[in-house]
Amino acid sequence: MKKMYLYVLFAVAVMGVSDAFACTGFVAGKDATADGFRIIARTEDLSGAHNKTFKVYPSQKSKKPVLFTDSTGFKIELPKISYKYTAICDAEQSEGIYDEVGFNEHGVAMSATVSATPGKAAEEADPLVSNGLSEASMTTVVLPYITTAREGVERIASIVDRYGSAEGNILFIADDKESWYMEIYSGHQYAAVKVPDDMYAVVPNQFLLGYVDTASKDVIASKDLIALPKAKGFYKEADGKFHAALTYGEELNDYNRVRLWGGQTKLSPSAKVAYETKVFSLWRKADKKITLEDVMELQRYRYEDTAKNANLPENTSVRAIGTPTSMECHIIQMKDTLPKTVGGVMWMAMANAEHSVYLPFYGNIMDTISAYKVDNELYTQDSFYWLMRMINVVSALNRDMYGKNIRSYWKSYEQKLIKEQKDKDAELTRLYTKKGESAAAKYATKLGNEQSTDVFEKAQKIYTELVSFAAQNEGRTPKKIFEPSVMQKK
């Protein structure tokens, strides 16, 4: 019976659950956060069993331009020089690379993408292009070739202008001075705006951008963004002004509504945002300054303190932000206190963040540990992703008895790292100033590898003990809550 029980656990982890569109994004301006650092963040959700790897791509120089072709048939000639960049990419790449998120050597960060669906009228007027730019290739053909966030938006815009877009997408790009939010609506229509300094946004798989002032220097938009819907009869307004999302997006459904409502309710409770709000505002002011920990908890959020609590039996169909279908979750802090080429810190949790742990990685690291580079499609004990995935699977079987102390332990681990981060930032900056860029990169890489190795070893111990505990308590409520040995005081 115990063997069969463990087999079922393994099967659940490997098969997973799949949703077509499933990511949740988040952005915040510098005046909206407690430490003054801008944030771009996202949960990458698709399937609970979809191995992700974390790599560093070296800079490359070619004597002639390189022709890039992806699995969808998208082709583009790339520049001769590519910059070093970090990326969290798919292990299995038959359907695309999906580099997803990372920093390049110029300190530019990119998170791509939150998928979204254009409305029927918009797609008929400007159809998506089957071999156009898609999420599978976007980071790969953009991040290694830009030196600023604006350049990134302009590069995407020029690619969509020339080749078209294969999908509706939402993405975030940031550098040492500004963050940009971009929505790609249809085959050739898009709009990008600077993230307001004092606002945040929770972004489910839904276009949300409202009024777009195409004459503003803080806006980059397709030339027919407003003219096309006027000519084709699907132009829409809100409060007497053009509204991009109402014009180009599909109608808001519960799958997206609950995440939008849940996130805004959590961060802006005084606004008393109604669940049935007809037109949600993309930008919101938080009731208090947003901390890094707030965003970590948002990415784990299952509306536990509301009537939509996704842990209750009657709410099994509610789409939580913290979902088992997360392959990885990341939070990027853009730190203007660090050297420009470092950019900031990416806090990354492999698999679902609910029972995983966020680890910090500087933008200038040179490599990652081997556990982040295992490309197996099926479970292997050597993989960081698969280990965290399995811990999440077992913990979620009984959150109170199995998962509670694991979540508590990882939270205390995160708090220790957050407390130490300011001193590490200072040391990295000192090395950069006194000994140069290479010395700072070696220090950043060493920190990232030591932290990753420590967590990987602790997670292996937690998983072994957790599976044994679950097997011993099959079919009954345990008499005590699972407590991993790493929690016990020496």
Short mmCIF file of C-alpha atoms in Angstrom, two decimals:
data_model
loop_
_atom_site.label_atom_id
_atom_site.label_comp_id
_atom_site.label_asym_id
_atom_site.label_seq_id
_atom_site.Cartn_x
_atom_site.Cartn_y
_atom_site.Cartn_z
CA MET A 1 0.00 0.00 0.00
CA LYS A 2 2.80 2.42 0.83
CA LYS A 3 4.46 1.71 -2.52
CA MET A 4 1.19 2.35 -4.32
CA TYR A 5 0.71 5.59 -2.35
CA LEU A 6 4.13 6.86 -3.35
CA TYR A 7 3.45 5.86 -6.96
CA VAL A 8 0.27 7.98 -6.95
CA LEU A 9 2.18 10.94 -5.56
CA PHE A 10 4.76 10.57 -8.31
CA ALA A 11 2.10 10.27 -11.02
CA VAL A 12 0.33 13.43 -9.85
CA ALA A 13 3.61 15.34 -9.94
CA VAL A 14 4.58 14.12 -13.39
CA MET A 15 1.20 14.50 -15.09
CA GLY A 16 0.30 17.82 -13.52
CA VAL A 17 -2.57 20.04 -14.58
CA SER A 18 -2.50 22.28 -17.62
CA ASP A 19 -4.19 25.59 -18.39
CA ALA A 20 -3.83 27.30 -21.76
CA PHE A 21 -3.20 30.77 -20.32
CA ALA A 22 -2.01 30.79 -16.77
CA CYS A 23 0.62 33.35 -15.63
CA THR A 24 0.09 36.18 -13.15
CA GLY A 25 2.25 39.30 -13.43
CA PHE A 26 3.02 42.12 -11.02
CA VAL A 27 4.76 45.49 -11.31
CA ALA A 28 5.37 48.31 -8.83
CA GLY A 29 6.96 51.75 -9.10
CA LYS A 30 9.72 53.00 -6.81
CA ASP A 31 7.42 55.16 -4.70
CA ALA A 32 5.04 52.23 -4.19
CA THR A 33 7.64 50.02 -2.48
CA ALA A 34 8.99 50.17 1.07
CA ASP A 35 12.65 50.15 0.01
CA GLY A 36 12.27 52.37 -3.07
CA PHE A 37 13.24 49.60 -5.51
CA ARG A 38 11.07 49.08 -8.57
CA ILE A 39 9.66 45.56 -9.03
CA ILE A 40 8.69 43.43 -12.03
CA ALA A 41 7.46 39.94 -11.20
CA ARG A 42 5.53 36.98 -12.52
CA THR A 43 4.46 33.44 -11.77
CA GLU A 44 5.11 31.24 -14.79
CA ASP A 45 2.12 28.93 -14.81
CA LEU A 46 1.26 26.27 -17.34
CA SER A 47 1.67 22.76 -15.99
CA GLY A 48 2.60 21.32 -12.64
CA ALA A 49 5.04 19.01 -14.38
CA HIS A 50 7.13 21.12 -16.74
CA ASN A 51 10.82 21.21 -15.95
CA LYS A 52 12.50 24.63 -15.95
CA THR A 53 16.23 25.26 -15.96
CA PHE A 54 18.21 28.34 -14.91
CA LYS A 55 21.18 29.20 -17.11
CA VAL A 56 23.65 31.90 -18.07
CA TYR A 57 24.17 32.44 -21.80
CA PRO A 58 27.59 33.89 -22.67
CA SER A 59 28.02 36.87 -24.96
CA GLN A 60 28.76 35.93 -28.56
CA LYS A 61 30.32 37.57 -31.60
CA SER A 62 29.66 36.37 -35.14
CA LYS A 63 31.34 37.48 -38.33
CA LYS A 64 27.95 37.74 -39.98
CA PRO A 65 24.33 38.06 -38.79
CA VAL A 66 22.72 34.87 -37.44
CA LEU A 67 19.42 33.60 -38.83
CA PHE A 68 17.21 32.53 -35.93
CA THR A 69 14.32 30.12 -36.52
CA ASP A 70 11.99 28.77 -33.84
CA SER A 71 9.62 25.81 -33.79
CA THR A 72 6.65 27.95 -34.89
CA GLY A 73 8.41 28.99 -38.08
CA PHE A 74 9.28 32.48 -36.87
CA LYS A 75 12.51 33.66 -38.52
CA ILE A 76 14.61 36.73 -37.85
CA GLU A 77 18.15 37.86 -38.61
CA LEU A 78 19.90 38.64 -35.34
CA PRO A 79 22.72 41.15 -34.78
CA LYS A 80 26.33 39.94 -34.93
CA ILE A 81 26.92 40.66 -31.23
CA SER A 82 24.78 39.28 -28.41
CA TYR A 83 25.19 40.26 -24.77
CA LYS A 84 25.52 37.80 -21.89
CA TYR A 85 22.17 37.14 -20.20
CA THR A 86 20.56 34.92 -17.58
CA ALA A 87 17.35 33.04 -18.30
CA ILE A 88 14.93 30.54 -16.83
CA CYS A 89 14.21 28.38 -19.86
CA ASP A 90 12.31 25.21 -20.69
CA ALA A 91 14.23 21.97 -20.29
CA GLU A 92 12.42 20.38 -23.23
CA GLN A 93 12.47 22.78 -26.18
CA SER A 94 10.67 21.05 -29.06
CA GLU A 95 7.96 23.73 -28.85
CA GLY A 96 10.29 26.64 -28.12
CA ILE A 97 13.07 27.90 -25.88
CA TYR A 98 10.90 29.96 -23.50
CA ASP A 99 13.79 31.88 -21.93
CA GLU A 100 11.07 33.72 -20.00
CA VAL A 101 12.97 36.01 -17.62
CA GLY A 102 16.43 37.32 -16.82
CA PHE A 103 19.04 40.07 -16.79
CA ASN A 104 21.53 40.96 -19.51
CA GLU A 105 25.04 42.33 -18.98
CA HIS A 106 23.79 45.91 -19.29
CA GLY A 107 21.55 45.52 -16.25
CA VAL A 108 18.31 45.30 -18.27
CA ALA A 109 15.69 42.88 -16.92
CA MET A 110 12.86 41.32 -18.90
CA SER A 111 9.93 39.09 -17.92
CA ALA A 112 7.93 37.70 -20.83
CA THR A 113 5.09 36.95 -20.87
CA VAL A 114 1.58 36.93 -19.42
CA SER A 115 -0.55 35.49 -22.21
CA ALA A 116 -3.81 37.25 -23.06
CA THR A 117 -6.56 36.82 -25.65
CA PRO A 118 -7.66 39.48 -28.13
CA GLY A 119 -11.37 40.03 -28.62
CA LYS A 120 -13.07 38.52 -31.66
CA ALA A 121 -13.50 41.84 -33.47
CA ALA A 122 -9.86 42.81 -32.91
CA GLU A 123 -8.56 39.50 -34.18
CA GLU A 124 -10.77 39.63 -37.24
CA ALA A 125 -9.61 43.15 -38.05
CA ASP A 126 -5.92 42.37 -37.47
CA PRO A 127 -5.39 38.59 -37.34
CA LEU A 128 -2.58 37.03 -35.36
CA VAL A 129 0.30 35.81 -37.52
CA SER A 130 0.98 32.08 -37.13
CA ASN A 131 4.73 32.44 -37.70
CA GLY A 132 5.04 35.81 -35.98
CA LEU A 133 6.79 36.71 -32.72
CA SER A 134 5.68 34.51 -29.82
CA GLU A 135 6.46 34.02 -26.14
CA ALA A 136 8.60 31.01 -27.05
CA SER A 137 11.24 33.25 -28.64
CA MET A 138 10.63 36.76 -27.35
CA THR A 139 13.26 36.92 -24.62
CA THR A 140 15.79 35.08 -26.80
CA VAL A 141 15.59 37.58 -29.67
CA VAL A 142 15.27 40.71 -27.52
CA LEU A 143 17.16 40.58 -24.18
CA PRO A 144 20.65 39.81 -25.58
CA TYR A 145 20.44 42.77 -28.00
CA ILE A 146 19.36 45.76 -25.90
CA THR A 147 21.06 48.20 -23.50
CA THR A 148 17.97 49.94 -22.05
CA ALA A 149 14.37 49.11 -21.27
CA ARG A 150 13.11 51.55 -23.90
CA GLU A 151 15.32 49.85 -26.49
CA GLY A 152 13.68 46.58 -25.52
CA VAL A 153 10.18 47.91 -26.09
CA GLU A 154 11.24 49.53 -29.37
CA ARG A 155 12.84 46.28 -30.55
CA ILE A 156 9.68 44.30 -29.81
CA ALA A 157 7.59 46.97 -31.52
CA SER A 158 9.75 46.88 -34.65
CA ILE A 159 9.59 43.07 -34.79
CA VAL A 160 5.80 43.08 -34.46
CA ASP A 161 5.57 45.82 -37.11
CA ARG A 162 7.60 43.75 -39.56
CA TYR A 163 6.79 40.12 -38.74
CA GLY A 164 3.55 40.32 -36.77
CA SER A 165 2.66 38.69 -33.46
CA ALA A 166 1.57 35.08 -33.07
CA GLU A 167 -0.17 35.71 -29.74
CA GLY A 168 -1.70 38.22 -27.42
CA ASN A 169 0.94 38.94 -24.76
CA ILE A 170 1.81 41.19 -21.81
CA LEU A 171 5.40 41.78 -20.74
CA PHE A 172 7.65 43.84 -18.48
CA ILE A 173 11.09 45.36 -19.17
CA ALA A 174 13.15 47.46 -16.75
CA ASP A 175 16.57 49.10 -16.40
CA ASP A 176 18.28 51.36 -13.86
CA LYS A 177 15.97 54.30 -14.64
CA GLU A 178 12.52 53.05 -15.66
CA SER A 179 10.14 50.11 -16.00
CA TRP A 180 7.87 49.52 -19.00
CA TYR A 181 4.59 47.64 -19.25
CA MET A 182 3.61 46.39 -22.74
CA GLU A 183 0.48 44.78 -24.19
CA ILE A 184 0.54 43.13 -27.64
CA TYR A 185 -3.06 42.90 -28.76
CA SER A 186 -3.28 41.40 -32.21
CA GLY A 187 -1.23 40.72 -35.32
CA HIS A 188 0.28 44.23 -35.45
CA GLN A 189 -1.24 46.34 -32.66
CA TYR A 190 0.43 47.07 -29.32
CA ALA A 191 0.90 49.71 -26.64
CA ALA A 192 3.59 50.19 -23.99
CA VAL A 193 3.72 52.67 -21.12
CA LYS A 194 6.11 53.55 -18.33
CA VAL A 195 5.09 52.11 -14.97
CA PRO A 196 3.90 54.98 -12.71
CA ASP A 197 6.24 55.61 -9.77
CA ASP A 198 3.52 55.45 -7.12
CA MET A 199 1.39 52.60 -8.45
CA TYR A 200 1.32 48.82 -8.67
CA ALA A 201 -0.52 46.42 -10.96
CA VAL A 202 -1.64 42.80 -10.58
CA VAL A 203 -1.91 41.30 -14.05
CA PRO A 204 -3.79 38.04 -14.77
CA ASN A 205 -4.20 36.75 -18.34
CA GLN A 206 -6.16 39.84 -19.31
CA PHE A 207 -5.45 43.08 -21.18
CA LEU A 208 -6.00 45.90 -18.69
CA LEU A 209 -4.36 49.04 -20.08
CA GLY A 210 -6.86 51.90 -20.21
CA TYR A 211 -6.36 55.31 -21.83
CA VAL A 212 -3.26 55.54 -24.01
CA ASP A 213 -1.89 58.96 -24.92
CA THR A 214 -0.09 58.08 -28.14
CA ALA A 215 1.51 61.55 -28.26
CA SER A 216 3.30 61.08 -24.93
CA LYS A 217 7.04 60.39 -24.80
CA ASP A 218 6.23 57.81 -22.13
CA VAL A 219 4.15 55.77 -24.58
CA ILE A 220 5.22 53.52 -27.47
CA ALA A 221 2.28 52.35 -29.55
CA SER A 222 1.47 50.95 -32.99
CA LYS A 223 0.58 53.67 -35.48
CA ASP A 224 -2.95 52.33 -36.07
CA LEU A 225 -3.75 51.55 -32.43
CA ILE A 226 -6.73 53.91 -32.39
CA ALA A 227 -7.37 54.38 -36.10
CA LEU A 228 -7.92 50.66 -36.80
CA PRO A 229 -10.73 50.06 -34.29
CA LYS A 230 -12.41 53.31 -35.33
CA ALA A 231 -12.33 52.24 -38.96
CA LYS A 232 -13.49 48.67 -38.23
CA GLY A 233 -16.16 49.58 -35.68
CA PHE A 234 -14.83 48.04 -32.46
CA TYR A 235 -13.46 51.21 -30.82
CA LYS A 236 -14.49 51.53 -27.15
CA GLU A 237 -14.22 54.21 -24.50
CA ALA A 238 -14.36 54.47 -20.71
CA ASP A 239 -15.06 57.81 -19.04
CA GLY A 240 -15.11 59.46 -22.45
CA LYS A 241 -11.62 58.30 -23.47
CA PHE A 242 -10.21 55.54 -25.66
CA HIS A 243 -9.71 52.38 -23.60
CA ALA A 244 -7.17 49.98 -25.09
CA ALA A 245 -8.17 46.87 -23.13
CA LEU A 246 -11.91 47.25 -23.69
CA THR A 247 -11.23 47.83 -27.36
CA TYR A 248 -8.83 44.96 -27.99
CA GLY A 249 -9.35 42.43 -25.21
CA GLU A 250 -11.80 39.65 -24.53
CA GLU A 251 -14.48 40.04 -21.86
CA LEU A 252 -13.24 39.56 -18.30
CA ASN A 253 -14.09 36.08 -16.97
CA ASP A 254 -13.89 34.57 -13.48
CA TYR A 255 -10.59 32.84 -14.23
CA ASN A 256 -8.94 36.26 -14.53
CA ARG A 257 -11.34 38.34 -12.45
CA VAL A 258 -10.64 36.50 -9.20
CA ARG A 259 -6.87 37.08 -9.44
CA LEU A 260 -7.32 40.75 -10.29
CA TRP A 261 -9.85 41.27 -7.51
CA GLY A 262 -7.86 39.13 -5.06
CA GLY A 263 -4.57 40.94 -5.66
CA GLN A 264 -6.09 44.41 -5.45
CA THR A 265 -8.09 43.48 -2.37
CA LYS A 266 -4.97 42.14 -0.64
CA LEU A 267 -2.83 45.22 -1.34
CA SER A 268 -5.53 47.92 -1.35
CA PRO A 269 -8.22 46.72 1.10
CA SER A 270 -9.43 50.26 1.80
CA ALA A 271 -10.46 50.61 -1.86
CA LYS A 272 -13.12 47.93 -1.27
CA VAL A 273 -12.83 46.70 -4.84
CA ALA A 274 -16.05 44.93 -5.78
CA TYR A 275 -15.70 41.47 -7.29
CA GLU A 276 -18.19 42.34 -10.02
CA THR A 277 -16.45 45.60 -10.98
CA LYS A 278 -17.21 46.20 -14.65
CA VAL A 279 -13.99 47.96 -15.63
CA PHE A 280 -11.02 47.30 -13.36
CA SER A 281 -8.25 49.86 -13.17
CA LEU A 282 -4.84 48.45 -14.13
CA TRP A 283 -2.99 50.81 -11.77
CA ARG A 284 -3.71 50.92 -8.05
CA LYS A 285 -2.22 52.62 -4.99
CA ALA A 286 -1.45 50.25 -2.14
CA ASP A 287 -2.69 50.98 1.37
CA LYS A 288 0.90 50.74 2.59
CA LYS A 289 4.30 50.58 0.99
CA ILE A 290 4.81 47.20 -0.65
CA THR A 291 7.62 45.01 0.68
CA LEU A 292 9.46 42.20 -1.05
CA GLU A 293 7.76 39.81 1.38
CA ASP A 294 4.36 41.17 0.33
CA VAL A 295 5.04 40.17 -3.27
CA MET A 296 6.29 36.74 -2.22
CA GLU A 297 3.07 36.19 -0.31
CA LEU A 298 1.03 37.54 -3.22
CA GLN A 299 2.58 34.89 -5.48
CA ARG A 300 1.56 32.27 -2.92
CA TYR A 301 -1.88 33.79 -2.32
CA ARG A 302 -4.90 31.48 -2.39
CA TYR A 303 -7.36 34.07 -1.00
CA GLU A 304 -7.19 32.36 2.40
CA ASP A 305 -8.67 35.40 4.15
CA THR A 306 -11.66 35.76 1.80
CA ALA A 307 -14.81 33.89 0.80
CA LYS A 308 -12.92 32.77 -2.33
CA ASN A 309 -10.44 30.73 -0.25
CA ALA A 310 -9.16 28.24 -2.84
CA ASN A 311 -8.23 25.74 -0.12
CA LEU A 312 -11.88 25.11 0.79
CA PRO A 313 -13.62 22.09 -0.81
CA GLU A 314 -16.38 24.29 -2.24
CA ASN A 315 -13.82 26.49 -4.01
CA THR A 316 -11.85 23.86 -5.90
CA SER A 317 -12.63 25.62 -9.20
CA VAL A 318 -11.37 29.02 -8.00
CA ARG A 319 -8.21 30.09 -9.84
CA ALA A 320 -5.68 31.01 -7.15
CA ILE A 321 -2.62 33.18 -7.78
CA GLY A 322 -0.55 30.61 -5.88
CA THR A 323 -1.34 27.62 -8.07
CA PRO A 324 0.16 24.12 -8.38
CA THR A 325 0.62 24.80 -12.10
CA SER A 326 3.48 27.23 -11.44
CA MET A 327 6.77 26.05 -12.92
CA GLU A 328 8.70 28.91 -11.33
CA CYS A 329 8.00 32.26 -9.70
CA HIS A 330 10.25 35.30 -9.85
CA ILE A 331 10.45 38.79 -8.35
CA ILE A 332 12.99 41.22 -9.78
CA GLN A 333 14.09 44.20 -7.70
CA MET A 334 15.67 46.89 -9.87
CA LYS A 335 18.30 48.44 -7.59
CA ASP A 336 19.76 51.78 -8.63
CA THR A 337 22.08 51.47 -5.60
CA LEU A 338 23.97 48.70 -7.42
CA PRO A 339 26.33 49.16 -10.38
CA LYS A 340 24.31 49.60 -13.58
CA THR A 341 25.64 46.43 -15.20
CA VAL A 342 24.43 44.37 -12.22
CA GLY A 343 20.92 45.78 -12.57
CA GLY A 344 19.36 44.28 -9.48
CA VAL A 345 18.36 41.03 -7.82
CA MET A 346 16.04 38.31 -9.06
CA TRP A 347 14.36 36.34 -6.28
CA MET A 348 13.39 33.01 -7.80
CA ALA A 349 11.41 30.05 -6.46
CA MET A 350 11.36 26.84 -8.44
CA ALA A 351 7.94 25.20 -8.93
CA ASN A 352 4.94 26.52 -7.00
CA ALA A 353 6.08 29.13 -4.48
CA GLU A 354 3.59 27.95 -1.84
CA HIS A 355 6.00 25.35 -0.45
CA SER A 356 9.16 26.47 -2.19
CA VAL A 357 11.72 29.12 -1.26
CA TYR A 358 12.83 32.35 -2.96
CA LEU A 359 16.57 32.69 -3.51
CA PRO A 360 18.31 35.90 -4.64
CA PHE A 361 20.49 36.08 -7.75
CA TYR A 362 22.32 39.18 -8.95
CA GLY A 363 22.03 40.14 -12.59
CA ASN A 364 25.76 39.67 -13.22
CA ILE A 365 26.21 36.02 -12.21
CA MET A 366 28.42 33.90 -14.47
CA ASP A 367 26.92 30.45 -13.82
CA THR A 368 24.41 28.42 -11.81
CA ILE A 369 24.73 25.09 -9.99
CA SER A 370 24.23 21.80 -11.85
CA ALA A 371 20.86 21.12 -10.18
CA TYR A 372 19.43 24.11 -12.09
CA LYS A 373 20.62 22.71 -15.43
CA VAL A 374 19.14 19.19 -15.36
CA ASP A 375 16.98 18.85 -18.48
CA ASN A 376 15.04 15.66 -17.67
CA GLU A 377 11.39 15.70 -18.67
CA LEU A 378 10.55 13.22 -15.91
CA TYR A 379 11.34 13.35 -12.21
CA THR A 380 14.95 13.00 -11.15
CA GLN A 381 16.38 13.60 -7.69
CA ASP A 382 19.24 15.65 -9.19
CA SER A 383 16.93 18.44 -10.42
CA PHE A 384 16.13 21.58 -8.40
CA TYR A 385 12.82 21.95 -10.21
CA TRP A 386 11.68 18.36 -9.73
CA LEU A 387 12.68 18.32 -6.07
CA MET A 388 10.66 21.45 -5.30
CA ARG A 389 7.78 20.20 -7.42
CA MET A 390 7.56 16.98 -5.40
CA ILE A 391 7.74 18.83 -2.07
CA ASN A 392 4.80 20.96 -3.23
CA VAL A 393 2.80 17.92 -4.36
CA VAL A 394 3.02 16.14 -1.02
CA SER A 395 2.61 19.30 1.07
CA ALA A 396 -0.62 20.21 -0.72
CA LEU A 397 -2.19 16.85 0.10
CA ASN A 398 -2.69 18.16 3.63
CA ARG A 399 -1.59 21.76 4.00
CA ASP A 400 -2.22 21.85 7.73
CA MET A 401 -0.47 18.61 8.65
CA TYR A 402 2.16 18.27 5.91
CA GLY A 403 2.83 21.70 4.46
CA LYS A 404 2.46 24.17 7.34
CA ASN A 405 5.93 23.75 8.85
CA ILE A 406 7.62 23.53 5.47
CA ARG A 407 6.13 26.87 4.48
CA SER A 408 7.10 28.28 7.87
CA TYR A 409 10.68 27.04 7.54
CA TRP A 410 11.18 28.44 4.04
CA LYS A 411 9.71 31.75 5.17
CA SER A 412 12.24 32.01 7.99
CA TYR A 413 14.98 31.12 5.52
CA GLU A 414 13.81 33.89 3.18
CA GLN A 415 13.67 36.41 6.02
CA LYS A 416 17.27 35.63 6.91
CA LEU A 417 18.36 36.16 3.29
CA ILE A 418 16.41 39.42 3.03
CA LYS A 419 18.02 40.69 6.25
CA GLU A 420 21.49 39.87 4.90
CA GLN A 421 20.94 41.28 1.43
CA LYS A 422 21.83 44.90 2.22
CA ASP A 423 25.31 43.91 3.43
CA LYS A 424 25.80 41.71 0.37
CA ASP A 425 24.78 44.58 -1.90
CA ALA A 426 27.33 46.80 -0.19
CA GLU A 427 30.10 44.21 -0.57
CA LEU A 428 29.32 43.62 -4.24
CA THR A 429 29.40 47.37 -4.89
CA ARG A 430 32.69 47.69 -3.00
CA LEU A 431 34.27 44.92 -5.06
CA TYR A 432 32.97 46.43 -8.27
CA THR A 433 34.42 49.83 -7.38
CA LYS A 434 37.74 48.65 -5.96
CA LYS A 435 38.55 45.54 -8.00
CA GLY A 436 36.37 45.77 -11.09
CA GLU A 437 33.45 44.12 -12.81
CA SER A 438 35.01 40.63 -12.91
CA ALA A 439 35.60 40.51 -9.15
CA ALA A 440 32.01 41.58 -8.49
CA ALA A 441 30.69 38.91 -10.87
CA LYS A 442 32.74 36.20 -9.16
CA TYR A 443 31.39 37.29 -5.78
CA ALA A 444 27.79 37.33 -7.07
CA THR A 445 28.19 33.88 -8.62
CA LYS A 446 29.73 32.43 -5.47
CA LEU A 447 26.86 33.77 -3.34
CA GLY A 448 24.22 32.40 -5.69
CA ASN A 449 25.85 28.98 -5.89
CA GLU A 450 26.41 28.66 -2.14
CA GLN A 451 22.81 29.60 -1.33
CA SER A 452 21.43 27.28 -4.02
CA THR A 453 23.55 24.36 -2.83
CA ASP A 454 22.52 24.87 0.79
CA VAL A 455 18.82 24.96 -0.07
CA PHE A 456 19.09 21.99 -2.44
CA GLU A 457 20.67 19.87 0.30
CA LYS A 458 18.09 20.95 2.87
CA ALA A 459 15.24 20.34 0.41
CA GLN A 460 16.48 16.80 -0.28
CA LYS A 461 16.36 16.06 3.43
CA ILE A 462 12.90 17.64 3.78
CA TYR A 463 11.53 15.62 0.87
CA THR A 464 12.87 12.31 2.18
CA GLU A 465 11.36 12.93 5.60
CA LEU A 466 8.08 14.28 4.20
CA VAL A 467 7.42 11.29 1.95
CA SER A 468 8.14 8.91 4.83
CA PHE A 469 5.79 10.86 7.10
CA ALA A 470 3.02 10.89 4.47
CA ALA A 471 3.39 7.17 3.78
CA GLN A 472 3.22 6.33 7.48
CA ASN A 473 0.00 8.34 7.85
CA GLU A 474 -1.80 7.16 4.72
CA GLY A 475 -5.56 7.17 5.15
CA ARG A 476 -5.65 8.90 8.51
CA THR A 477 -5.07 12.29 10.08
CA PRO A 478 -1.59 12.41 11.62
CA LYS A 479 -1.42 12.79 15.39
CA LYS A 480 1.18 15.50 14.98
CA ILE A 481 2.17 18.07 12.37
CA PHE A 482 5.11 17.17 10.15
CA GLU A 483 8.26 18.92 11.33
CA PRO A 484 11.38 18.59 9.15
CA SER A 485 14.60 17.98 11.06
CA VAL A 486 16.12 21.17 9.60
CA MET A 487 13.71 23.14 11.82
CA GLN A 488 14.85 21.50 15.00
CA LYS A 489 17.28 23.46 17.17
CA LYS A 490 20.71 21.98 17.60
#
